[in-house]
Coordinates of C-alpha atoms and ligand atoms in Angstrom, one line a residue:
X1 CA 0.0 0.0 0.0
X2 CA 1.1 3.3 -0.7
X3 CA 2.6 5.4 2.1
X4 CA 0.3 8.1 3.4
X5 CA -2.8 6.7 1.9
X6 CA -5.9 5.4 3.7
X7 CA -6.1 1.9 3.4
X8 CA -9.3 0.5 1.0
X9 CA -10.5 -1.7 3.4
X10 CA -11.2 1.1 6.1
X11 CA -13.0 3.4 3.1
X12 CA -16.6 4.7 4.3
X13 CA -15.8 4.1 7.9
X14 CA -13.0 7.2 7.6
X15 CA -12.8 10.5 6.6
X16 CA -9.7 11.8 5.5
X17 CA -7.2 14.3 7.1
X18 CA -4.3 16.0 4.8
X19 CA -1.2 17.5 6.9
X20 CA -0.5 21.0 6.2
X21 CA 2.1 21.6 8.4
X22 CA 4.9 19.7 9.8
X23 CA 7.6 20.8 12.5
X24 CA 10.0 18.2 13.6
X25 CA 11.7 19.4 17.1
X26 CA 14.3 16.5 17.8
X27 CA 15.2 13.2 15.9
X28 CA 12.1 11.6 16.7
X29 CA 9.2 14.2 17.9
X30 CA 7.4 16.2 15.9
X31 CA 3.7 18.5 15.7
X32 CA 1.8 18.4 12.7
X33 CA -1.7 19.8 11.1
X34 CA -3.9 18.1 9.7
X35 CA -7.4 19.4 8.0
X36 CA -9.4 16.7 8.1
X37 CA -11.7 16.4 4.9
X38 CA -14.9 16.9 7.0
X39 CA -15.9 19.2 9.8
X40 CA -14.3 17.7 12.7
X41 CA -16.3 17.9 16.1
X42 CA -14.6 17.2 19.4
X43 CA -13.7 18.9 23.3
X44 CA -10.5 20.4 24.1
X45 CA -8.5 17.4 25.4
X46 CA -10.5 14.6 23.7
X47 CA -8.1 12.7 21.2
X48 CA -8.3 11.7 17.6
X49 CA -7.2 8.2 15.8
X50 CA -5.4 8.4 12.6
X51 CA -3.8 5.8 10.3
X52 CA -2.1 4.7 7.4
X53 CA -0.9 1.6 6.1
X54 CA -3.7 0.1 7.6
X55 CA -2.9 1.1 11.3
X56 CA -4.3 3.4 13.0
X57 CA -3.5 4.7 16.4
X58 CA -5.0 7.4 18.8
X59 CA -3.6 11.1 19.5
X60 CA -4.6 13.8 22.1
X61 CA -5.3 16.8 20.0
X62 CA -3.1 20.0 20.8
X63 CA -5.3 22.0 19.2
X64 CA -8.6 23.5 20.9
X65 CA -12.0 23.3 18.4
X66 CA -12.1 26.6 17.7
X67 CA -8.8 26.1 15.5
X68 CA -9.1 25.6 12.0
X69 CA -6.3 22.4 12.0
X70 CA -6.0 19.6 14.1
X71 CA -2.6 19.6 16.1
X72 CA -0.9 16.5 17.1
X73 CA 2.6 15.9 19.1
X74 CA 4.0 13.1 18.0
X75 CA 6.9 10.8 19.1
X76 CA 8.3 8.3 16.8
X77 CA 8.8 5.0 18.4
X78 CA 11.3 3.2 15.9
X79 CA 10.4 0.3 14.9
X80 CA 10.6 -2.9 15.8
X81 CA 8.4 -1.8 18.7
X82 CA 7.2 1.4 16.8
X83 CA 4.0 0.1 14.2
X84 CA 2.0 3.3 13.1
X85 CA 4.7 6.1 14.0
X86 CA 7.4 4.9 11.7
X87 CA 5.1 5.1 8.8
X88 CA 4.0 8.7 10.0
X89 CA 7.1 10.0 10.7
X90 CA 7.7 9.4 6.7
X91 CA 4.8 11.9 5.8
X92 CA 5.1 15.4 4.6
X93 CA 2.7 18.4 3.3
X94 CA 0.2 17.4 1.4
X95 CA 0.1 13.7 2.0
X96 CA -2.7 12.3 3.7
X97 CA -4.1 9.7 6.8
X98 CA -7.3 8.0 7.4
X99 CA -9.1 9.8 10.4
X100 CA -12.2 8.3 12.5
X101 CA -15.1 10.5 11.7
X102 CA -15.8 11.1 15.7
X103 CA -13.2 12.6 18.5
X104 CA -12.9 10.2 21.9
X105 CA -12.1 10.4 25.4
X106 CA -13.1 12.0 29.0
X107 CA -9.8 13.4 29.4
X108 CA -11.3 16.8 29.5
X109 CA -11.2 20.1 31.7
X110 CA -12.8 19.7 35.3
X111 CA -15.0 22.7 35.4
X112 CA -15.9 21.6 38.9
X113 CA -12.6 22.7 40.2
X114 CA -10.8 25.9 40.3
X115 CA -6.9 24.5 40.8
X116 CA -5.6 22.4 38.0
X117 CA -2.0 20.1 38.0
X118 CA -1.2 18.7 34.7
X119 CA 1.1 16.3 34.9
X120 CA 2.4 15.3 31.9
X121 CA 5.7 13.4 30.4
X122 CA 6.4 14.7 26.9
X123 CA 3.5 14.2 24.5
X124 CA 1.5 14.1 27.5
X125 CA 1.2 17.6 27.1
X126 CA -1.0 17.4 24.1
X127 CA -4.6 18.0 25.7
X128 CA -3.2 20.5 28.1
X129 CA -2.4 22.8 25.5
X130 CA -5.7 22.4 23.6
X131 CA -7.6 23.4 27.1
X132 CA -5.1 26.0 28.5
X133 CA -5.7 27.6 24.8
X134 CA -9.5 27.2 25.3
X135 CA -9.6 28.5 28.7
X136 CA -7.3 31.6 28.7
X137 CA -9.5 32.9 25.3
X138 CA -12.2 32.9 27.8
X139 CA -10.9 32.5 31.6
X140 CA -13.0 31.9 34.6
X141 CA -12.4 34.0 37.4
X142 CA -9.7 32.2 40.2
X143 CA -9.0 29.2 37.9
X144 CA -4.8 28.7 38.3
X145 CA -3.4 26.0 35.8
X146 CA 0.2 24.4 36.7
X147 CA 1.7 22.2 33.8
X148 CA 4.5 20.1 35.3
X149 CA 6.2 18.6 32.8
X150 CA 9.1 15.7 32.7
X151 CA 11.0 14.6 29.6
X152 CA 14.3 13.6 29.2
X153 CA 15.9 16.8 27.5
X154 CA 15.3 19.9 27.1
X155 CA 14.7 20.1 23.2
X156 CA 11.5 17.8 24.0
X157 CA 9.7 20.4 25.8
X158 CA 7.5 21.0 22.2
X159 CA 5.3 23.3 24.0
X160 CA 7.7 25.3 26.6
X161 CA 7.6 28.8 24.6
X162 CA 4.0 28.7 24.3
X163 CA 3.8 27.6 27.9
X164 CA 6.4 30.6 29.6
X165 CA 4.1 33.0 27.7
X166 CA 1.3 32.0 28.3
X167 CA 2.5 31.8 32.5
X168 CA 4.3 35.5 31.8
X169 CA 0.9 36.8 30.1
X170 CA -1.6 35.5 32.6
X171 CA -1.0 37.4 36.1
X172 CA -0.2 34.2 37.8
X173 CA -3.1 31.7 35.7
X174 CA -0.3 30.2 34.3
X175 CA 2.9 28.1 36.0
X176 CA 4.8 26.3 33.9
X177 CA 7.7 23.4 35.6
X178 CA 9.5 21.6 33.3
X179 CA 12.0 19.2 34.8
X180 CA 14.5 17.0 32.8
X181 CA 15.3 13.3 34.5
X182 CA 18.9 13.4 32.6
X183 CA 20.3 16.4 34.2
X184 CA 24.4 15.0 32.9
X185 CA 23.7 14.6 29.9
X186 CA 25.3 16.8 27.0
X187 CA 22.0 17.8 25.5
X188 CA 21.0 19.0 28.8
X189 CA 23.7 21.7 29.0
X190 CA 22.9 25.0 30.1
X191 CA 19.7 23.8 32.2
X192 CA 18.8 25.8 34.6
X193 CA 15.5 24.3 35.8
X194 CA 14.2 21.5 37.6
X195 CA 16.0 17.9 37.5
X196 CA 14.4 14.6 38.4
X197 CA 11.6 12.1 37.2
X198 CA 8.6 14.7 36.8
X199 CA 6.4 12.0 39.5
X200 CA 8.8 12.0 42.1
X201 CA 8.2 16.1 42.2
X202 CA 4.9 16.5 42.4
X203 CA 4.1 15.9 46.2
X204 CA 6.5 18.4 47.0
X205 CA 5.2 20.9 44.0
X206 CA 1.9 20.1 46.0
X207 CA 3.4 21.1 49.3
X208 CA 4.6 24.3 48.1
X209 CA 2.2 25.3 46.2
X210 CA -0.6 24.2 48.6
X211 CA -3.9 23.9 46.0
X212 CA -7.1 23.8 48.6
X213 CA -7.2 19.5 48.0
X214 CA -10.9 19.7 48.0
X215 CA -10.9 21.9 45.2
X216 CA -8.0 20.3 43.1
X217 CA -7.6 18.3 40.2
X218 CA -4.8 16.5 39.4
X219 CA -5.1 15.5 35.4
X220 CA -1.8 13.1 34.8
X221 CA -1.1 12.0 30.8
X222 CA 1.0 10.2 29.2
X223 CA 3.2 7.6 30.1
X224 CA 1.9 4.8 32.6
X225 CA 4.2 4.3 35.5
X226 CA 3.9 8.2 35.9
X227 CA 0.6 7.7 36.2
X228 CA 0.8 5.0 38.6
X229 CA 3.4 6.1 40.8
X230 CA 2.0 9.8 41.1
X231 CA -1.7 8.0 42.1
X232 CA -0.1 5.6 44.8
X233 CA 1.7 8.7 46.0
X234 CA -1.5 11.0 46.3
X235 CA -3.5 8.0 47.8
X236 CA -5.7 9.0 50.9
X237 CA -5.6 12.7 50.1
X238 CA -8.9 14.6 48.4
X239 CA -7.5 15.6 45.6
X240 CA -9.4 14.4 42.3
X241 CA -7.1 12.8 39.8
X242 CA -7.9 12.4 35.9
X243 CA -5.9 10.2 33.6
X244 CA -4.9 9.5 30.1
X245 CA -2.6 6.7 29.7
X246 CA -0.6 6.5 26.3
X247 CA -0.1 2.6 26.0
X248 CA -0.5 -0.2 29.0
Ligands
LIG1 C1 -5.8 8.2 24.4 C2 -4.4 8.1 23.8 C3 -3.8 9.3 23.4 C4 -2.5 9.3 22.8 N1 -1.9 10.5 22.4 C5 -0.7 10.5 22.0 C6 0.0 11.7 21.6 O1 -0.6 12.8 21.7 N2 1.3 11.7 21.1 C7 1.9 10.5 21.0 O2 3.1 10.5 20.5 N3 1.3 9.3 21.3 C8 0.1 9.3 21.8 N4 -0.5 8.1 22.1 C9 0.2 6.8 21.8 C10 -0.1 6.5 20.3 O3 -1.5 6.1 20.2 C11 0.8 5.3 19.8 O4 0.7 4.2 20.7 C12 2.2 5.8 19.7 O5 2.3 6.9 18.7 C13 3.1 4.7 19.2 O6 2.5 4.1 18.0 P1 3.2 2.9 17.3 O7 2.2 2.2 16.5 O8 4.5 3.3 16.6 O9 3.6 1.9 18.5 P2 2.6 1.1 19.4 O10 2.5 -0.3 18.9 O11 1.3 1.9 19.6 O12 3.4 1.2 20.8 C14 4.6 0.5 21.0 C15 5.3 0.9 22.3 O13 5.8 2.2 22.2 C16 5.8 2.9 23.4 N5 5.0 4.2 23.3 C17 3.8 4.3 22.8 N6 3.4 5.6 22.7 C18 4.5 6.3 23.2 C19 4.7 7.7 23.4 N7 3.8 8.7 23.1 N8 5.9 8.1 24.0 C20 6.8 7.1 24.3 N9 6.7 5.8 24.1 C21 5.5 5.4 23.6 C22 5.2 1.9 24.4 O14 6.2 1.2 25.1 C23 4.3 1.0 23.5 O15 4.1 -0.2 24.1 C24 -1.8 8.1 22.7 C25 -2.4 6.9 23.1 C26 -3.6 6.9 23.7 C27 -4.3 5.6 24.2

């Protein structure tokens, strides 16, 4: 089958989406646009599931709905454990990948509460930044947002500019903490932030911070055993947790 094309056998239960734009950041992450070939309905932090070569795969969308494009952050997982991503990672402008016809997931802003922690390793970031977008265009009053972020190096932080602005621009709305787990490393040099696995910081983010519990979600995405160890670490405290977990 030919790269970037839907596969026959999924035509009619898939619409299409075309990439219009494509900005690789390291080796092996990358945001894209795609305009699907039909209006495309979903809620800021809901994901998406693409294909080609007859895979297809989910993605938290980056982007909120009032966007004309649908965002994606994508890692490429090389193969053999990679499937779908090293057949993505191949496409440019223009090209084109199958697309469900109808958004997914409950991985979605928690109006109940007025103190969000987004937890998020890498391209767990995704449906923050489609909500944080939503809800500064039209902010509630006393809502604070803190995106605490973990990767690896500092060039995978696809989102950090965006982020700092949007924390300089919002009369503390906004904290942004990016930590990196491989503080040594050459591609860390220069880094003058946080250092250490992004779940073993966040009780003592808590602690500092001090978010009323009661009133506090705690939205984790991304990879599992973050997710894991930061719920067995918040266990028998009130704060709400939400989760999106990127494979099992
Ligand atoms: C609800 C949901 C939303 C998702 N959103 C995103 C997203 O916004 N961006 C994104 O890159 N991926 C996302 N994923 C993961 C994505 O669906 C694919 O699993 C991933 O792109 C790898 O696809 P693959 O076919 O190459 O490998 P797969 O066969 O799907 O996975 C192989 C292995 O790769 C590893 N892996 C999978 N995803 C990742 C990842 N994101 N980072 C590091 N290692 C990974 C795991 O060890 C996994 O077992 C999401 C998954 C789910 C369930």
């Amino acid at each position: 089958m030919q790269e970037g094309q839907p596969s026959p056998a999924l035509k009619g239960k898939f619409i299409t989406a075309r990439i219009v734009r494509r900005v690789d950041l390291t080796e092996d992450l990358w945001r894209v646009w795609l305009q699907p070939s039909e209006p495309f309905a979903f809620k800021a932090g809901q994901y998406c599931t693409i294909g080609t070569a007859g895979l297809e795969r989910p993605y938290s969308i980056a982007s909120p709905p009032s966007e004309p494009q649908i965002e994606l952050f994508i890692e490429h997982i090389p193969p053999p454990v990679g499937q779908l991503t090293p057949h993505l990672f191949k496409l440019k402008n223009g090209d084109q990948v199958s697309m469900r016809p109808r958004a997914k997931g409950l991985f979605v802003f928690q109006p109940k509460y007025r103190h969000h922690i987004m937890v998020a390793t890498v391209t767990g970031v995704a449906p923050y930044i489609a909500i944080l977008r939503e809800q500064l265009a039209a902010p509630r009053n006393g809502d604070r947002f803190h995106v605490l972020e973990g990767a690896s190096y500092q060039d995978e932080f696809g989102y950090d500019k965006e982020l700092k602005a949007m924390s300089m621009a919002s009369n503390g709305k906004v904290t942004f903490f990016p930590s990196v787990s491989r503080p040594q490393d050459p591609r860390n040099h220069g880094w003058q932030g946080a250092t250490g696995r992004i779940n073993t910081l966040v009780e003592d983010y808590l602690k500092r911070v001090a978010p009323p519990p009661a009133d506090t979600c705690v939205y984790l995405c991304g990879h599992p055993l973050m997710i894991e160890d930061v719920k067995r670490r918040l266990e028998g405290t009130d704060y709400h947790v939400e989760e999106e977990r990127f494979w099992k």
